Amino acid sequence: MLIKNGKIFTMTGKNYENGCILIKDGKIVKVAECIDIEDDIIIDVKGAYVTPGMIDAHCHIGIIEENMGFEGMDVNEAVDPITPHLRAIDGINPFDGSFKKAIKAGITTVVTGPGSANVIGGHFAAIKTHGICIDDMIIKESVAIKIALGENPKRIYKGKNKSPMTRMATAALLREALIEAENYLNKKKKSQQLGEYFEKKIKYESLIPVIEKKIPLKAHVHRADDILTALRIAREFDLKITLDHCTEGHLISEHIRKSSYPAIVGPTMSFSSKIELSNKSFETSVKLMKKGVKVAIMTDHPVIQIEYLPLCAAYAMKEGLTFEEALSTITINAAEIIGIDDRVGSIEAGKDADIVVFNGSPFDILTNTLYTIVNGEIVYNYN
């Protein structure tokens, strides 16, 4: 397949006012001003905007299903505050109608997983939005383990009259689980060295990739003090972490900058439904990025419907981001923060051919998606 005559935003630092993209076997082969081929599918986009497939770095698509109620609500196993062994891939329904809306909007990759009821919620997965079998849609089965600080665990477990009912207990339970995971890993290594039988425990096995810094903690943090607690614990245990929601991040932007950890900001278009959202603002992404923090923007679908991801970035652009900065928050920045930028997030040779063609700026409410391409296959066509 050849896409030609496109206004291509590659997210690599080099754009094309009138360029071409060659695709073969689901991968991008070449990006250039002019590519001549014969006997292939040629799409002349006639000056339309061409971007990488968009990425929602934090949502619950397929786990909270539309039109389903309790039957499709698989997001929170709110009976135990420590559930690192839950895996998003076991709860995602690829037939959730929201996936079609994502494709139509040009969103080709999502990071979806458990909610924030528990102190440790489980594994988030990065998947493509097109497919009928979750195993075929996976980019990376586990990109992070969800943790939650702040109001949500307090509220959930106060109703059950059990810990945690305070921020102190939430942090303590998290530390306790991490220490137990470290002890478990040390015992496992010692048993392996001695050739002794070792009884595996699924909760601690699930935390090993975090302890070994192979994947980050994905921290649900809204308020400034909760963000700082997450940073404190990450330092204590020498862990990777992403600051998800990061609602009051702009109030402590210098502390976040010094930490070198990235932020996944949102859902900013939503109603301020609780106290910890009091300082919610579209300026958050702008102020953090101006400080040098790597930022992605998310919908937290269904809090904001998945198809409005570009609009969320557009509002941040309205507050001061440039076009390419705004686009980066839902393409390359998101991919790099998640750890899947070897496959998606930019238009360059060797990456998955996930590409979107728009008849105008993706940040204009009146723009239509002309084509959505996933793995080199046209999965949405406006015509």
Coordinates of N, CA and C in Angstrom, one line a residue, residues 203-294:
K203 N 0.4 -13.6 43.7 CA 0.4 -12.1 44.0 C 1.8 -11.6 43.9
Y204 N 2.8 -12.3 44.5 CA 4.2 -11.8 44.6 C 4.8 -12.0 43.2
E205 N 4.5 -13.1 42.5 CA 5.0 -13.3 41.2 C 4.7 -12.1 40.3
S206 N 3.4 -11.6 40.5 CA 2.9 -10.5 39.7 C 3.7 -9.2 39.9
L207 N 4.3 -9.1 41.1 CA 5.0 -7.8 41.5 C 6.5 -7.9 41.1
I208 N 7.0 -9.1 40.8 CA 8.4 -9.2 40.5 C 8.8 -8.2 39.3
P209 N 8.1 -8.1 38.2 CA 8.5 -7.2 37.2 C 8.6 -5.7 37.6
V210 N 7.8 -5.4 38.6 CA 7.9 -4.0 39.2 C 9.2 -3.9 40.0
I211 N 9.4 -4.9 40.9 CA 10.6 -4.9 41.7 C 11.9 -4.8 40.9
E212 N 11.9 -5.5 39.8 CA 13.0 -5.6 38.9 C 13.1 -4.5 37.9
K213 N 12.1 -3.5 38.0 CA 12.1 -2.3 37.1 C 11.9 -2.6 35.7
K214 N 11.2 -3.7 35.4 CA 10.9 -4.1 34.0 C 9.6 -3.3 33.6
I215 N 8.7 -3.1 34.5 CA 7.5 -2.3 34.2 C 7.3 -1.3 35.4
P216 N 6.6 -0.2 35.1 CA 6.4 0.8 36.2 C 5.1 0.5 37.0
L217 N 5.0 1.1 38.1 CA 3.7 1.3 38.8 C 3.0 2.4 38.1
K218 N 1.7 2.1 37.9 CA 0.8 3.1 37.2 C 0.0 3.7 38.3
A219 N 0.4 4.9 38.8 CA -0.2 5.5 40.0 C -1.4 6.4 39.7
H220 N -2.5 6.0 40.3 CA -3.7 6.9 40.3 C -3.5 7.9 41.3
V221 N -3.2 9.2 40.9 CA -2.9 10.3 41.9 C -3.5 11.5 41.3
H222 N -4.4 12.2 42.1 CA -5.0 13.4 41.7 C -4.3 14.6 42.5
R223 N -4.4 14.5 43.8 CA -4.0 15.6 44.7 C -2.5 15.7 44.8
A224 N -2.0 16.9 45.0 CA -0.6 17.1 45.1 C 0.1 16.3 46.1
D225 N -0.5 16.2 47.3 CA 0.1 15.4 48.3 C 0.2 13.9 48.0
D226 N -0.8 13.4 47.2 CA -0.8 12.0 46.8 C 0.2 11.8 45.7
I227 N 0.4 12.7 44.9 CA 1.5 12.7 43.9 C 2.8 12.5 44.6
L228 N 3.0 13.4 45.6 CA 4.3 13.4 46.3 C 4.5 12.1 47.1
T229 N 3.4 11.5 47.6 CA 3.6 10.2 48.3 C 4.0 9.1 47.3
A230 N 3.4 9.1 46.1 CA 3.8 8.2 45.0 C 5.2 8.3 44.7
L231 N 5.7 9.6 44.6 CA 7.1 9.8 44.2 C 8.0 9.3 45.4
R232 N 7.6 9.5 46.6 CA 8.3 9.1 47.8 C 8.5 7.6 47.8
I233 N 7.4 6.9 47.6 CA 7.5 5.4 47.6 C 8.3 4.9 46.4
A234 N 8.2 5.5 45.3 CA 9.0 5.1 44.1 C 10.5 5.3 44.5
R235 N 10.9 6.4 45.1 CA 12.3 6.6 45.5 C 12.7 5.5 46.6
E236 N 11.9 5.3 47.5 CA 12.2 4.3 48.6 C 12.5 3.0 48.1
F237 N 11.8 2.5 47.1 CA 11.9 1.2 46.6 C 12.7 1.1 45.2
D238 N 13.1 2.3 44.8 CA 13.9 2.4 43.5 C 13.1 1.8 42.4
L239 N 11.9 2.3 42.1 CA 10.9 1.8 41.2 C 10.7 2.8 40.0
K240 N 10.2 2.2 38.9 CA 9.7 3.1 37.9 C 8.2 3.4 38.2
I241 N 7.7 4.6 37.8 CA 6.4 4.9 38.1 C 5.9 5.9 37.0
T242 N 4.6 5.9 36.7 CA 4.0 7.0 35.9 C 2.9 7.6 36.8
L243 N 2.8 8.9 36.7 CA 1.8 9.7 37.5 C 0.6 9.9 36.7
D244 N -0.4 9.1 36.9 CA -1.7 9.1 36.1 C -2.7 9.9 36.8
H245 N -3.4 10.7 35.9 CA -4.3 11.8 36.3 C -3.5 13.0 36.6
C246 N -2.7 13.0 37.7 CA -1.8 14.1 37.9 C -2.5 15.5 37.9
T247 N -3.7 15.5 38.5 CA -4.6 16.6 38.4 C -4.0 17.9 39.0
E248 N -3.3 17.8 40.1 CA -2.7 19.0 40.7 C -1.2 19.0 40.4
G249 N -0.8 18.3 39.3 CA 0.6 18.3 39.0 C 1.2 19.7 38.7
H250 N 0.4 20.6 38.2 CA 0.9 22.0 37.9 C 1.2 22.7 39.1
L251 N 0.7 22.3 40.3 CA 1.0 23.0 41.6 C 2.3 22.6 42.1
I252 N 2.8 21.4 41.7 CA 4.1 20.9 42.2 C 5.0 20.5 41.0
S253 N 4.9 21.3 39.9 CA 5.6 21.0 38.7 C 7.1 20.8 38.8
E254 N 7.7 21.6 39.7 CA 9.2 21.5 39.8 C 9.5 20.2 40.5
H255 N 8.8 19.8 41.4 CA 9.0 18.5 42.1 C 8.9 17.3 41.1
I256 N 7.9 17.4 40.2 CA 7.7 16.4 39.2 C 8.9 16.4 38.2
R257 N 9.3 17.6 37.9 CA 10.4 17.7 36.9 C 11.7 17.1 37.5
K258 N 12.0 17.4 38.8 CA 13.1 16.8 39.5 C 13.1 15.3 39.6
S259 N 11.9 14.8 39.6 CA 11.8 13.3 39.8 C 12.1 12.6 38.5
S260 N 12.0 13.2 37.4 CA 12.2 12.7 36.0 C 11.1 11.6 35.6
Y261 N 10.0 11.6 36.4 CA 9.0 10.6 36.0 C 8.0 11.3 35.1
P262 N 7.3 10.5 34.2 CA 6.3 11.1 33.3 C 4.9 11.2 33.9
A263 N 4.1 12.0 33.3 CA 2.7 12.2 33.7 C 1.8 11.8 32.6
I264 N 0.7 11.2 33.0 CA -0.4 10.9 32.1 C -1.6 11.7 32.6
V265 N -2.0 12.8 31.9 CA -2.9 13.7 32.5 C -4.3 13.6 32.0
G266 N -5.3 13.7 32.9 CA -6.7 13.6 32.5 C -7.4 12.8 33.5
P267 N -8.8 12.7 33.4 CA -9.6 13.2 32.3 C -10.1 14.6 32.6
T268 N -9.5 15.5 31.9 CA -9.7 17.0 32.3 C -11.0 17.5 31.8
M269 N -11.6 16.9 30.8 CA -12.9 17.3 30.3 C -14.1 16.9 31.1
S270 N -13.8 16.1 32.2 CA -14.9 15.6 33.0 C -15.4 16.6 34.0
F271 N -16.5 16.3 34.6 CA -17.1 17.1 35.7 C -16.2 16.9 37.0
S272 N -16.0 18.0 37.7 CA -15.3 17.9 39.0 C -16.2 17.2 40.1
S273 N -16.2 15.9 40.1 CA -17.2 15.2 40.9 C -16.8 15.0 42.4
K274 N -15.5 15.3 42.7 CA -15.0 15.0 44.1 C -14.0 16.1 44.4
I275 N -13.6 16.1 45.7 CA -12.8 17.2 46.2 C -11.4 17.2 45.6
E276 N -10.8 16.0 45.3 CA -9.5 16.0 44.8 C -9.4 16.4 43.4
L277 N -10.5 16.8 42.7 CA -10.5 17.3 41.4 C -10.7 18.9 41.4
S278 N -10.7 19.5 42.5 CA -11.0 20.9 42.7 C -10.1 21.8 41.8
N279 N -8.9 21.4 41.6 CA -7.9 22.2 40.8 C -7.7 21.7 39.4
K280 N -8.6 20.9 38.9 CA -8.5 20.3 37.6 C -8.5 21.5 36.5
S281 N -7.5 21.3 35.6 CA -7.3 22.4 34.6 C -6.6 21.9 33.4
F282 N -7.0 22.4 32.2 CA -6.2 22.1 31.0 C -4.8 22.7 31.0
E283 N -4.6 23.6 31.9 CA -3.2 24.1 32.0 C -2.2 23.1 32.6
T284 N -2.7 22.1 33.2 CA -1.8 21.1 33.8 C -0.8 20.6 32.8
S285 N -1.3 20.1 31.7 CA -0.4 19.5 30.7 C 0.6 20.6 30.2
V286 N 0.1 21.8 30.0 CA 0.9 22.8 29.5 C 2.1 23.2 30.4
K287 N 1.7 23.4 31.7 CA 2.7 23.8 32.7 C 3.8 22.7 32.9
L288 N 3.3 21.4 32.9 CA 4.3 20.3 33.1 C 5.2 20.2 31.9
M289 N 4.7 20.3 30.7 CA 5.5 20.2 29.5 C 6.5 21.3 29.4
K290 N 6.1 22.5 29.8 CA 7.0 23.7 29.7 C 8.1 23.5 30.7
K291 N 7.9 22.7 31.8 CA 8.9 22.4 32.7 C 9.9 21.3 32.2
G292 N 9.5 20.6 31.1 CA 10.3 19.5 30.6 C 9.8 18.1 31.0
V293 N 8.6 18.0 31.6 CA 8.1 16.7 32.0 C 7.5 16.1 30.7
K294 N 7.7 14.8 30.6 CA 7.1 14.1 29.4 C 5.6 13.8 29.8

